[in-house]
PDB file of C-alpha atoms in Angstrom:
ATOM      1  CA  MET S   1       0.000   0.000   0.000  1.00 48.00           C
ATOM      2  CA  ARG S   2       1.330   3.415  -0.945  1.00 48.00           C
ATOM      3  CA  LEU S   3      -0.277   6.547   0.386  1.00 49.00           C
ATOM      4  CA  SER S   4      -0.670   9.627  -1.738  1.00 47.00           C
ATOM      5  CA  ARG S   5       1.494  12.488  -0.582  1.00 43.00           C
ATOM      6  CA  THR S   6      -1.544  14.584   0.187  1.00 39.00           C
ATOM      7  CA  ALA S   7      -3.127  11.815   2.247  1.00 40.00           C
ATOM      8  CA  VAL S   8      -0.009  11.456   4.351  1.00 36.00           C
ATOM      9  CA  ALA S   9       0.582  15.106   5.075  1.00 35.00           C
ATOM     10  CA  LEU S  10      -2.729  16.871   5.270  1.00 34.00           C
ATOM     11  CA  VAL S  11      -3.976  15.459   8.562  1.00 35.00           C
ATOM     12  CA  THR S  12      -4.862  18.200  11.042  1.00 30.00           C
ATOM     13  CA  LEU S  13      -4.148  18.044  14.756  1.00 29.00           C
ATOM     14  CA  ALA S  14      -7.096  17.766  17.094  1.00 34.00           C
ATOM     15  CA  SER S  15      -7.909  21.076  18.781  1.00 34.00           C
ATOM     16  CA  LEU S  16      -7.230  19.538  22.172  1.00 36.00           C
ATOM     17  CA  SER S  17      -3.602  19.003  23.015  1.00 40.00           C
ATOM     18  CA  PRO S  18      -2.554  15.302  22.975  1.00 41.00           C
ATOM     19  CA  ALA S  19      -1.822  15.476  26.693  1.00 40.00           C
ATOM     20  CA  LEU S  20      -5.492  16.220  27.312  1.00 46.00           C
ATOM     21  CA  ARG S  21      -7.070  13.735  24.943  1.00 44.00           C
ATOM     22  CA  PRO S  22      -9.037  10.938  26.586  1.00 41.00           C
ATOM     23  CA  ALA S  23      -6.826   7.949  27.259  1.00 41.00           C
ATOM     24  CA  SER S  24      -9.022   5.861  24.989  1.00 39.00           C
ATOM     25  CA  ALA S  25      -8.279   8.238  22.120  1.00 41.00           C
ATOM     26  CA  GLN S  26      -4.543   8.456  22.611  1.00 43.00           C
ATOM     27  CA  THR S  27      -2.417   6.378  20.305  1.00 41.00           C
ATOM     28  CA  ALA S  28       1.301   6.078  20.308  1.00 40.00           C
ATOM     29  CA  PRO S  29       2.926   7.503  17.209  1.00 42.00           C
ATOM     30  CA  ALA S  30       3.838   4.936  14.639  1.00 43.00           C
ATOM     31  CA  PRO S  31       7.492   4.032  14.849  1.00 43.00           C
ATOM     32  CA  VAL S  32       9.411   5.791  12.156  1.00 52.00           C
ATOM     33  CA  ALA S  33      12.750   4.354  11.231  1.00 53.00           C
ATOM     34  CA  PRO S  34      14.990   4.717   8.239  1.00 53.00           C
ATOM     35  CA  PRO S  35      15.470   1.675   6.020  1.00 53.00           C
ATOM     36  CA  ALA S  36      17.636  -1.083   7.453  1.00 51.00           C
ATOM     37  CA  ALA S  37      21.235   0.006   7.772  1.00 49.00           C
ATOM     38  CA  THR S  38      23.957  -1.517   5.679  1.00 44.00           C
ATOM     39  CA  PRO S  39      26.997  -3.109   7.369  1.00 45.00           C
ATOM     40  CA  ALA S  40      28.986   0.050   6.726  1.00 49.00           C
ATOM     41  CA  ALA S  41      26.421   2.260   8.435  1.00 52.00           C
ATOM     42  CA  THR S  42      27.129   4.062  11.677  1.00 53.00           C
ATOM     43  CA  PRO S  43      26.481   1.829  14.725  1.00 58.00           C
ATOM     44  CA  ALA S  44      23.175   2.567  16.469  1.00 55.00           C
ATOM     45  CA  SER S  45      24.966   3.588  19.671  1.00 58.00           C
ATOM     46  CA  ALA S  46      26.733   6.394  17.803  1.00 62.00           C
ATOM     47  CA  ARG S  47      23.656   7.812  16.072  1.00 67.00           C
ATOM     48  CA  PRO S  48      22.219  11.137  17.303  1.00 76.00           C
ATOM     49  CA  ALA S  49      18.919  10.925  19.157  1.00 86.00           C
ATOM     50  CA  ASP S  50      17.158  13.218  16.697  1.00 92.00           C
ATOM     51  CA  PRO S  51      19.157  13.117  13.469  1.00 93.00           C
ATOM     52  CA  VAL S  52      18.835  15.562  10.600  1.00 95.00           C
ATOM     53  CA  LEU S  53      17.269  13.657   7.703  1.00 95.00           C
ATOM     54  CA  ALA S  54      17.185  16.398   5.064  1.00 96.00           C
ATOM     55  CA  ARG S  55      17.683  20.102   4.490  1.00 96.00           C
ATOM     56  CA  VAL S  56      15.555  22.270   2.210  1.00 96.00           C
ATOM     57  CA  ASN S  57      17.166  25.647   1.546  1.00 95.00           C
ATOM     58  CA  GLY S  58      19.017  25.120   4.808  1.00 94.00           C
ATOM     59  CA  SER S  59      15.860  24.371   6.826  1.00 94.00           C
ATOM     60  CA  GLU S  60      16.347  21.084   8.671  1.00 95.00           C
ATOM     61  CA  ILE S  61      14.011  18.124   8.794  1.00 95.00           C
ATOM     62  CA  ARG S  62      14.637  15.860  11.770  1.00 95.00           C
ATOM     63  CA  MET S  63      13.390  12.444  12.828  1.00 93.00           C
ATOM     64  CA  SER S  64      11.107  14.106  15.390  1.00 93.00           C
ATOM     65  CA  ASP S  65       9.353  15.950  12.550  1.00 93.00           C
ATOM     66  CA  LEU S  66       8.502  12.641  10.908  1.00 92.00           C
ATOM     67  CA  ALA S  67       7.279  11.292  14.238  1.00 90.00           C
ATOM     68  CA  VAL S  68       4.790  14.168  14.427  1.00 90.00           C
ATOM     69  CA  LEU S  69       3.572  13.444  10.903  1.00 91.00           C
ATOM     70  CA  ALA S  70       3.237   9.749  11.723  1.00 89.00           C
ATOM     71  CA  GLN S  71       1.291  10.427  14.905  1.00 86.00           C
ATOM     72  CA  ASN S  72      -1.400  12.250  12.967  1.00 83.00           C
ATOM     73  CA  LEU S  73      -1.856   9.648  10.242  1.00 87.00           C
ATOM     74  CA  PRO S  74      -4.984   7.492  10.000  1.00 88.00           C
ATOM     75  CA  GLU S  75      -4.779   4.182  11.837  1.00 86.00           C
ATOM     76  CA  GLU S  76      -4.410   2.224   8.592  1.00 86.00           C
ATOM     77  CA  ALA S  77      -1.391   4.248   7.546  1.00 85.00           C
ATOM     78  CA  ARG S  78       0.278   3.847  10.936  1.00 83.00           C
ATOM     79  CA  GLN S  79       0.301   0.095  10.419  1.00 86.00           C
ATOM     80  CA  LEU S  80       2.690   0.321   7.472  1.00 86.00           C
ATOM     81  CA  PRO S  81       6.182  -1.120   8.034  1.00 88.00           C
ATOM     82  CA  PRO S  82       8.586   1.635   9.183  1.00 85.00           C
ATOM     83  CA  ALA S  83      10.878   1.055   6.217  1.00 86.00           C
ATOM     84  CA  GLN S  84       7.944   1.733   3.895  1.00 88.00           C
ATOM     85  CA  LEU S  85       6.512   4.621   5.854  1.00 91.00           C
ATOM     86  CA  TYR S  86       9.822   6.455   6.391  1.00 91.00           C
ATOM     87  CA  PRO S  87      10.541   7.525   2.773  1.00 92.00           C
ATOM     88  CA  GLN S  88       6.922   8.612   2.254  1.00 91.00           C
ATOM     89  CA  LEU S  89       6.958  10.758   5.380  1.00 93.00           C
ATOM     90  CA  LEU S  90      10.322  12.229   4.438  1.00 95.00           C
ATOM     91  CA  ASP S  91       8.963  13.101   0.984  1.00 94.00           C
ATOM     92  CA  GLN S  92       6.025  14.774   2.644  1.00 93.00           C
ATOM     93  CA  ALA S  93       8.243  16.799   4.957  1.00 95.00           C
ATOM     94  CA  ILE S  94      10.404  17.894   2.008  1.00 96.00           C
ATOM     95  CA  ASP S  95       7.314  18.814  -0.017  1.00 96.00           C
ATOM     96  CA  GLY S  96       6.011  20.862   2.886  1.00 95.00           C
ATOM     97  CA  LYS S  97       9.277  22.763   3.265  1.00 96.00           C
ATOM     98  CA  ALA S  98       9.376  23.372  -0.498  1.00 97.00           C
ATOM     99  CA  LEU S  99       5.853  24.816  -0.460  1.00 97.00           C
ATOM    100  CA  VAL S 100       6.707  27.084   2.477  1.00 96.00           C
ATOM    101  CA  ALA S 101       9.857  28.267   0.722  1.00 96.00           C
ATOM    102  CA  LEU S 102       7.888  29.091  -2.428  1.00 97.00           C
ATOM    103  CA  ALA S 103       5.186  30.886  -0.445  1.00 97.00           C
ATOM    104  CA  LYS S 104       7.770  33.004   1.347  1.00 95.00           C
ATOM    105  CA  LYS S 105       9.567  33.735  -1.915  1.00 96.00           C
ATOM    106  CA  ASP S 106       6.279  35.062  -3.280  1.00 97.00           C
ATOM    107  CA  LYS S 107       5.821  37.046  -0.017  1.00 97.00           C
ATOM    108  CA  LEU S 108       2.487  35.409   0.768  1.00 97.00           C
ATOM    109  CA  ASP S 109       3.312  35.724   4.454  1.00 96.00           C
ATOM    110  CA  ALA S 110       3.057  39.513   4.021  1.00 96.00           C
ATOM    111  CA  ILE S 111      -0.587  39.337   2.909  1.00 97.00           C
ATOM    112  CA  PRO S 112      -2.631  40.665   5.863  1.00 97.00           C
ATOM    113  CA  ASP S 113      -5.115  37.771   5.986  1.00 97.00           C
ATOM    114  CA  VAL S 114      -2.324  35.203   5.743  1.00 96.00           C
ATOM    115  CA  ALA S 115      -0.231  36.965   8.393  1.00 96.00           C
ATOM    116  CA  ARG S 116      -3.256  37.125  10.690  1.00 97.00           C
ATOM    117  CA  ALA S 117      -3.953  33.408  10.207  1.00 97.00           C
ATOM    118  CA  MET S 118      -0.310  32.602  10.956  1.00 96.00           C
ATOM    119  CA  THR S 119      -0.461  34.671  14.129  1.00 97.00           C
ATOM    120  CA  LEU S 120      -3.654  32.951  15.254  1.00 97.00           C
ATOM    121  CA  ALA S 121      -2.153  29.527  14.563  1.00 96.00           C
ATOM    122  CA  ALA S 122       0.906  30.394  16.621  1.00 96.00           C
ATOM    123  CA  GLU S 123      -1.299  31.662  19.447  1.00 97.00           C
ATOM    124  CA  ARG S 124      -3.386  28.486  19.416  1.00 96.00           C
ATOM    125  CA  THR S 125      -0.230  26.410  19.624  1.00 95.00           C
ATOM    126  CA  LEU S 126       0.944  28.388  22.644  1.00 96.00           C
ATOM    127  CA  GLN S 127      -2.478  28.122  24.288  1.00 96.00           C
ATOM    128  CA  SER S 128      -2.477  24.374  23.774  1.00 94.00           C
ATOM    129  CA  ALA S 129       1.046  24.046  25.155  1.00 95.00           C
ATOM    130  CA  LEU S 130       0.142  26.040  28.270  1.00 96.00           C
ATOM    131  CA  VAL S 131      -3.039  24.042  28.885  1.00 95.00           C
ATOM    132  CA  SER S 132      -1.117  20.791  28.440  1.00 94.00           C
ATOM    133  CA  ARG S 133       1.543  21.873  30.916  1.00 96.00           C
ATOM    134  CA  GLU S 134      -0.790  23.296  33.540  1.00 95.00           C
ATOM    135  CA  VAL S 135      -3.873  21.077  33.253  1.00 96.00           C
ATOM    136  CA  GLY S 136      -2.564  17.838  31.780  1.00 93.00           C
ATOM    137  CA  PRO S 137      -0.865  16.541  34.953  1.00 94.00           C
ATOM    138  CA  SER S 138      -4.061  17.102  36.964  1.00 93.00           C
ATOM    139  CA  VAL S 139      -6.109  14.724  34.808  1.00 94.00           C
ATOM    140  CA  ASP S 140      -3.904  11.649  34.630  1.00 94.00           C
ATOM    141  CA  GLU S 141      -5.510   8.274  35.273  1.00 96.00           C
ATOM    142  CA  ALA S 142      -4.576   8.201  38.952  1.00 95.00           C
ATOM    143  CA  LYS S 143      -6.262  11.539  39.599  1.00 96.00           C
ATOM    144  CA  VAL S 144      -9.358  10.632  37.598  1.00 96.00           C
ATOM    145  CA  ARG S 145      -9.626   7.388  39.579  1.00 96.00           C
ATOM    146  CA  ALA S 146      -9.206   9.303  42.859  1.00 95.00           C
ATOM    147  CA  ARG S 147     -11.974  11.716  41.834  1.00 95.00           C
ATOM    148  CA  TYR S 148     -14.231   8.791  40.956  1.00 95.00           C
ATOM    149  CA  ASP S 149     -13.560   7.086  44.292  1.00 94.00           C
ATOM    150  CA  LYS S 150     -14.307  10.332  46.150  1.00 93.00           C
ATOM    151  CA  ASP S 151     -17.395  11.534  44.300  1.00 91.00           C
ATOM    152  CA  ILE S 152     -19.056   8.479  42.776  1.00 90.00           C
ATOM    153  CA  ALA S 153     -17.884   5.069  43.989  1.00 89.00           C
ATOM    154  CA  GLY S 154     -20.024   3.466  46.663  1.00 83.00           C
ATOM    155  CA  LYS S 155     -22.661   6.193  46.560  1.00 83.00           C
ATOM    156  CA  PRO S 156     -26.285   5.674  45.490  1.00 80.00           C
ATOM    157  CA  GLY S 157     -27.131   6.760  41.997  1.00 79.00           C
ATOM    158  CA  GLU S 158     -29.663   9.433  41.110  1.00 85.00           C
ATOM    159  CA  GLU S 159     -33.327   8.940  41.923  1.00 92.00           C
ATOM    160  CA  GLU S 160     -35.477   7.922  38.985  1.00 94.00           C
ATOM    161  CA  VAL S 161     -39.202   7.584  38.450  1.00 96.00           C
ATOM    162  CA  HIS S 162     -41.134   5.399  36.044  1.00 97.00           C
ATOM    163  CA  ALA S 163     -44.087   7.460  34.849  1.00 97.00           C
ATOM    164  CA  ARG S 164     -46.820   7.697  32.249  1.00 97.00           C
ATOM    165  CA  HIS S 165     -48.406  10.855  30.947  1.00 97.00           C
ATOM    166  CA  ILE S 166     -51.289  12.069  28.840  1.00 97.00           C
ATOM    167  CA  LEU S 167     -50.604  15.169  26.751  1.00 97.00           C
ATOM    168  CA  VAL S 168     -53.501  17.277  25.508  1.00 97.00           C
ATOM    169  CA  PRO S 169     -53.727  20.766  23.961  1.00 97.00           C
ATOM    170  CA  THR S 170     -56.035  22.427  26.499  1.00 97.00           C
ATOM    171  CA  GLU S 171     -56.339  22.679  30.266  1.00 97.00           C
ATOM    172  CA  GLU S 172     -60.071  22.019  30.045  1.00 97.00           C
ATOM    173  CA  LEU S 173     -59.571  18.643  28.382  1.00 97.00           C
ATOM    174  CA  ALA S 174     -56.848  17.753  30.891  1.00 97.00           C
ATOM    175  CA  LYS S 175     -59.180  18.534  33.802  1.00 97.00           C
ATOM    176  CA  LYS S 176     -61.943  16.449  32.194  1.00 97.00           C
ATOM    177  CA  LEU S 177     -59.597  13.450  31.887  1.00 97.00           C
ATOM    178  CA  ILE S 178     -58.434  13.836  35.501  1.00 97.00           C
ATOM    179  CA  GLY S 179     -62.097  13.623  36.479  1.00 96.00           C
ATOM    180  CA  GLU S 180     -62.498  10.419  34.478  1.00 96.00           C
ATOM    181  CA  LEU S 181     -59.426   8.933  36.160  1.00 96.00           C
ATOM    182  CA  LYS S 182     -60.820   9.770  39.605  1.00 95.00           C
ATOM    183  CA  ALA S 183     -64.028   8.030  38.587  1.00 95.00           C
ATOM    184  CA  GLY S 184     -62.103   4.837  37.878  1.00 95.00           C
ATOM    185  CA  GLY S 185     -60.894   5.343  34.311  1.00 96.00           C
ATOM    186  CA  ASP S 186     -57.833   3.413  33.147  1.00 96.00           C
ATOM    187  CA  PHE S 187     -54.822   5.678  32.619  1.00 97.00           C
ATOM    188  CA  ALA S 188     -53.285   3.717  29.726  1.00 96.00           C
ATOM    189  CA  THR S 189     -56.620   3.476  27.920  1.00 96.00           C
ATOM    190  CA  LEU S 190     -57.264   7.205  28.234  1.00 97.00           C
ATOM    191  CA  ALA S 191     -53.713   7.941  27.064  1.00 96.00           C
ATOM    192  CA  LYS S 192     -54.173   5.840  23.928  1.00 96.00           C
ATOM    193  CA  ALA S 193     -57.448   7.581  23.139  1.00 96.00           C
ATOM    194  CA  ASN S 194     -56.516  11.184  23.927  1.00 96.00           C
ATOM    195  CA  SER S 195     -52.782  11.851  24.186  1.00 97.00           C
ATOM    196  CA  THR S 196     -51.001  13.683  21.380  1.00 96.00           C
ATOM    197  CA  ASP S 197     -47.637  12.341  22.527  1.00 94.00           C
ATOM    198  CA  PRO S 198     -45.902   9.801  20.223  1.00 92.00           C
ATOM    199  CA  GLY S 199     -45.897   7.400  23.187  1.00 91.00           C
ATOM    200  CA  ALA S 200     -49.696   7.332  23.336  1.00 95.00           C
ATOM    201  CA  ALA S 201     -49.763   3.913  21.666  1.00 94.00           C
ATOM    202  CA  SER S 202     -47.916   2.466  24.676  1.00 95.00           C
ATOM    203  CA  GLY S 203     -50.325   4.054  27.141  1.00 96.00           C
ATOM    204  CA  GLY S 204     -48.160   7.148  27.613  1.00 96.00           C
ATOM    205  CA  ASP S 205     -45.323   5.109  29.144  1.00 96.00           C
ATOM    206  CA  LEU S 206     -42.111   7.162  29.538  1.00 96.00           C
ATOM    207  CA  GLY S 207     -40.077   4.474  31.286  1.00 95.00           C
ATOM    208  CA  PHE S 208     -37.601   5.450  33.996  1.00 95.00           C
ATOM    209  CA  PHE S 209     -36.049   8.920  33.893  1.00 95.00           C
ATOM    210  CA  LYS S 210     -34.018  11.274  36.068  1.00 92.00           C
ATOM    211  CA  ALA S 211     -35.184  14.737  37.019  1.00 93.00           C
ATOM    212  CA  THR S 212     -32.625  16.327  34.717  1.00 91.00           C
ATOM    213  CA  ASP S 213     -33.900  14.316  31.750  1.00 93.00           C
ATOM    214  CA  MET S 214     -37.176  16.211  31.543  1.00 95.00           C
ATOM    215  CA  LEU S 215     -38.415  19.779  31.411  1.00 95.00           C
ATOM    216  CA  PRO S 216     -38.214  21.305  34.915  1.00 95.00           C
ATOM    217  CA  GLU S 217     -41.946  21.839  35.349  1.00 96.00           C
ATOM    218  CA  PHE S 218     -42.675  18.257  34.331  1.00 97.00           C
ATOM    219  CA  SER S 219     -39.974  16.797  36.576  1.00 96.00           C
ATOM    220  CA  THR S 220     -41.078  18.856  39.573  1.00 96.00           C
ATOM    221  CA  ALA S 221     -44.610  17.458  39.304  1.00 96.00           C
ATOM    222  CA  ALA S 222     -43.534  13.867  38.567  1.00 97.00           C
ATOM    223  CA  PHE S 223     -41.010  13.613  41.390  1.00 96.00           C
ATOM    224  CA  ALA S 224     -43.578  14.951  43.880  1.00 96.00           C
ATOM    225  CA  LEU S 225     -45.822  11.914  43.274  1.00 97.00           C
ATOM    226  CA  LYS S 226     -45.716   8.541  44.991  1.00 96.00           C
ATOM    227  CA  PRO S 227     -46.110   5.251  43.091  1.00 97.00           C
ATOM    228  CA  GLY S 228     -49.694   4.895  41.925  1.00 95.00           C
ATOM    229  CA  GLN S 229     -50.489   8.599  42.304  1.00 96.00           C
ATOM    230  CA  VAL S 230     -51.828  10.796  39.485  1.00 97.00           C
ATOM    231  CA  SER S 231     -51.287  14.561  39.328  1.00 96.00           C
ATOM    232  CA  GLU S 232     -54.283  16.344  40.863  1.00 95.00           C
ATOM    233  CA  THR S 233     -54.046  19.281  38.474  1.00 96.00           C
ATOM    234  CA  PRO S 234     -52.818  19.561  34.875  1.00 97.00           C
ATOM    235  CA  VAL S 235     -49.107  20.346  34.398  1.00 97.00           C
ATOM    236  CA  GLN S 236     -48.302  22.881  31.700  1.00 97.00           C
ATOM    237  CA  THR S 237     -45.146  22.797  29.562  1.00 96.00           C
ATOM    238  CA  ARG S 238     -44.365  24.350  26.223  1.00 95.00           C
ATOM    239  CA  TYR S 239     -45.856  21.254  24.570  1.00 95.00           C
ATOM    240  CA  GLY S 240     -49.292  21.482  26.183  1.00 96.00           C
ATOM    241  CA  TRP S 241     -51.033  20.133  29.282  1.00 97.00           C
ATOM    242  CA  HIS S 242     -49.940  16.913  30.965  1.00 97.00           C
ATOM    243  CA  ILE S 243     -51.537  14.462  33.335  1.00 98.00           C
ATOM    244  CA  ILE S 244     -48.842  12.407  35.045  1.00 98.00           C
ATOM    245  CA  LYS S 245     -48.988   9.056  36.790  1.00 97.00           C
ATOM    246  CA  VAL S 246     -45.965   7.643  38.620  1.00 97.00           C
ATOM    247  CA  GLU S 247     -45.641   3.849  38.477  1.00 97.00           C
ATOM    248  CA  GLU S 248     -42.359   3.263  40.376  1.00 96.00           C
ATOM    249  CA  ARG S 249     -39.459   5.058  42.035  1.00 95.00           C
ATOM    250  CA  ARG S 250     -35.903   3.837  42.401  1.00 92.00           C
ATOM    251  CA  ASN S 251     -32.286   4.905  42.775  1.00 88.00           C
ATOM    252  CA  SER S 252     -30.213   4.087  39.736  1.00 84.00           C
ATOM    253  CA  ALA S 253     -26.943   2.226  40.216  1.00 82.00           C
ATOM    254  CA  ALA S 254     -23.835   4.378  40.411  1.00 85.00           C
ATOM    255  CA  PRO S 255     -21.921   4.277  37.120  1.00 87.00           C
ATOM    256  CA  THR S 256     -18.800   2.140  36.917  1.00 91.00           C
ATOM    257  CA  TYR S 257     -15.412   3.782  36.551  1.00 94.00           C
ATOM    258  CA  GLU S 258     -15.377   2.893  32.866  1.00 95.00           C
ATOM    259  CA  GLN S 259     -18.822   4.418  32.343  1.00 92.00           C
ATOM    260  CA  ALA S 260     -17.989   7.603  34.240  1.00 93.00           C
ATOM    261  CA  HIS S 261     -14.388   7.999  33.053  1.00 95.00           C
ATOM    262  CA  ASP S 262     -14.702  10.219  29.982  1.00 96.00           C
ATOM    263  CA  GLU S 263     -17.359  12.546  31.399  1.00 93.00           C
ATOM    264  CA  LEU S 264     -15.515  12.832  34.711  1.00 95.00           C
ATOM    265  CA  ARG S 265     -12.199  13.534  33.012  1.00 96.00           C
ATOM    266  CA  GLN S 266     -13.769  16.160  30.772  1.00 96.00           C
ATOM    267  CA  ALA S 267     -15.265  17.852  33.817  1.00 95.00           C
ATOM    268  CA  MET S 268     -11.827  17.902  35.472  1.00 96.00           C
ATOM    269  CA  ILE S 269     -10.290  19.372  32.317  1.00 96.00           C
ATOM    270  CA  SER S 270     -12.971  22.084  32.224  1.00 95.00           C
ATOM    271  CA  GLU S 271     -12.341  22.906  35.876  1.00 96.00           C
ATOM    272  CA  GLY S 272      -8.601  23.108  35.259  1.00 96.00           C
ATOM    273  CA  ILE S 273      -9.005  25.378  32.244  1.00 96.00           C
ATOM    274  CA  THR S 274     -11.438  27.631  34.118  1.00 96.00           C
ATOM    275  CA  LYS S 275      -8.929  28.004  36.941  1.00 96.00           C
ATOM    276  CA  LEU S 276      -6.097  28.626  34.479  1.00 96.00           C
ATOM    277  CA  LEU S 277      -8.099  31.307  32.664  1.00 96.00           C
ATOM    278  CA  ALA S 278      -8.987  33.057  35.912  1.00 95.00           C
ATOM    279  CA  GLY S 279      -5.319  33.202  36.857  1.00 95.00           C
ATOM    280  CA  ALA S 280      -4.258  34.366  33.409  1.00 95.00           C
ATOM    281  CA  ARG S 281      -6.747  37.240  33.471  1.00 94.00           C
ATOM    282  CA  THR S 282      -5.200  38.603  36.664  1.00 95.00           C
ATOM    283  CA  GLN S 283      -1.823  38.934  34.953  1.00 95.00           C
ATOM    284  CA  VAL S 284      -2.886  41.013  31.959  1.00 94.00           C
ATOM    285  CA  ARG S 285      -4.362  44.451  31.374  1.00 93.00           C
ATOM    286  CA  VAL S 286      -7.588  44.362  29.357  1.00 91.00           C
ATOM    287  CA  GLU S 287      -9.021  47.302  27.449  1.00 92.00           C
ATOM    288  CA  ARG S 288     -12.438  46.948  25.807  1.00 92.00           C
ATOM    289  CA  PHE S 289     -13.869  48.949  22.929  1.00 94.00           C
ATOM    290  CA  ASN S 290     -17.334  49.373  21.499  1.00 92.00           C
ATOM    291  CA  PRO S 291     -18.110  48.394  17.894  1.00 92.00           C
ATOM    292  CA  ASP S 292     -17.640  52.028  16.869  1.00 92.00           C
ATOM    293  CA  GLY S 293     -14.117  52.023  18.300  1.00 91.00           C
ATOM    294  CA  SER S 294     -14.864  54.102  21.360  1.00 93.00           C
ATOM    295  CA  PRO S 295     -13.501  52.778  24.648  1.00 92.00           C
ATOM    296  CA  VAL S 296     -15.825  51.035  27.067  1.00 91.00           C
ATOM    297  CA  LYS S 297     -15.718  52.848  30.384  1.00 81.00           C
ATOM    298  CA  ALA S 298     -14.988  50.543  33.293  1.00 63.00           C
ATOM    299  CA  THR S 299     -17.518  52.443  35.411  1.00 54.00           C
ATOM    300  CA  ASP S 300     -20.354  52.178  32.906  1.00 44.00           C
ATOM    301  CA  GLY S 301     -21.429  48.750  34.105  1.00 44.00           C
ATOM    302  CA  ALA S 302     -23.308  48.331  30.871  1.00 46.00           C
ATOM    303  CA  THR S 303     -22.866  45.497  28.435  1.00 48.00           C
ATOM    304  CA  PRO S 304     -21.539  46.887  25.156  1.00 49.00           C
ATOM    305  CA  PRO S 305     -23.947  46.598  22.243  1.00 51.00           C
ATOM    306  CA  ALA S 306     -23.601  43.603  19.982  1.00 51.00           C
ATOM    307  CA  PRO S 307     -21.506  44.330  16.905  1.00 51.00           C
ATOM    308  CA  PRO S 308     -23.312  44.435  13.576  1.00 49.00           C
ATOM    309  CA  SER S 309     -23.464  41.141  11.737  1.00 44.00           C
ATOM    310  CA  PRO S 310     -20.773  40.882   9.037  1.00 44.00           C
ATOM    311  CA  VAL S 311     -23.256  39.163   6.746  1.00 43.00           C
ATOM    312  CA  ALA S 312     -26.952  39.558   6.090  1.00 41.00           C
ATOM    313  CA  PRO S 313     -29.014  37.404   8.444  1.00 39.00           C
ATOM    314  CA  ALA S 314     -30.264  34.211   6.892  1.00 40.00           C
ATOM    315  CA  LYS S 315     -33.988  33.901   6.359  1.00 39.00           C
ATOM    316  CA  PRO S 316     -35.328  31.777   9.205  1.00 37.00           C
ATOM    317  CA  PRO S 317     -36.733  28.407   8.134  1.00 35.00           C
ATOM    318  CA  ALA S 318     -40.420  27.782   8.404  1.00 34.00           C
ATOM    319  CA  ALA S 319     -41.318  26.721  11.905  1.00 32.00           C
ATOM    320  CA  ALA S 320     -41.735  22.986  12.228  1.00 31.00           C
ATOM    321  CA  PRO S 321     -44.636  21.653  14.267  1.00 31.00           C
ATOM    322  CA  ALA S 322     -43.634  21.349  17.906  1.00 34.00           C
ATOM    323  CA  LYS S 323     -43.005  17.777  18.956  1.00 38.00           C
ATOM    324  CA  PRO S 324     -44.758  16.858  22.160  1.00 43.00           C
ATOM    325  CA  PRO S 325     -42.215  14.714  24.059  1.00 53.00           C
ATOM    326  CA  VAL S 326     -41.292  16.209  27.401  1.00 64.00           C
ATOM    327  CA  LYS S 327     -37.657  15.180  27.323  1.00 68.00           C
ATOM    328  CA  LYS S 328     -35.218  18.025  26.929  1.00 65.00           C
TER     329      LYS S 328
END
């Protein structure tokens, strides 16, 4: 298998620094080695750790540069034998240097938009390096495990309820159905006959859900009911009027470490970045300006007006009919 030069080189780095990628997403860079040495070659013990492999107009290409290219290749490409992958990566590195040299010769780096993009790319690289250095060590596996043991392990899971509901368009109809239920009507039968919810065919059954799974007003009413109870008054949400019946209540099992790992680690990363940003802000002087260029007075206390849109606003699509499920 031979990769096209473009396929080998044009693989972008993930926006998150490798040190902060989830462990499950981290892959070791493919080994990159030059073709097997001949008997006359320099002994391995005498080779430099990061040898120069080529120069393009005096700009060096080292083994570490190829390692970076290899790390960002698709999985299939990383499986190629090193002796096959090495010359292709080296060609790519040489091609890249040649393109940069030509671009600089034509002074493309002096074009304002190009210069701005280069500056932004350099800033993003520095931001990523700082986040990796400051936050990366705080989210290694040992610390994620410790956070799991402290906050999650051995503790009961969230409370859940198993409920049914009947959704109707008016409060009057909801009150009428509540009256029928009090008179002995069957909830599932009335749901099948009257509810506009897609789950009407199953008697309005919503299964088990957590409070955060549903709209707040619906959850508040549902979690206030005991098993077997029906809401005494209709519950209004943006979808209409609901009658709720709770079938069961339970505490869900706490998630395993494997189940909680990625979400927990991401939360720790977010906390670390928030703390880093707060500290960074204290070390810089910030001046704000309004869209017209006038300075924002620190004592104004007013939020500056939104800048004008650089493009004409798109015509909003026709409103689709509101779907009645109560889940967020």
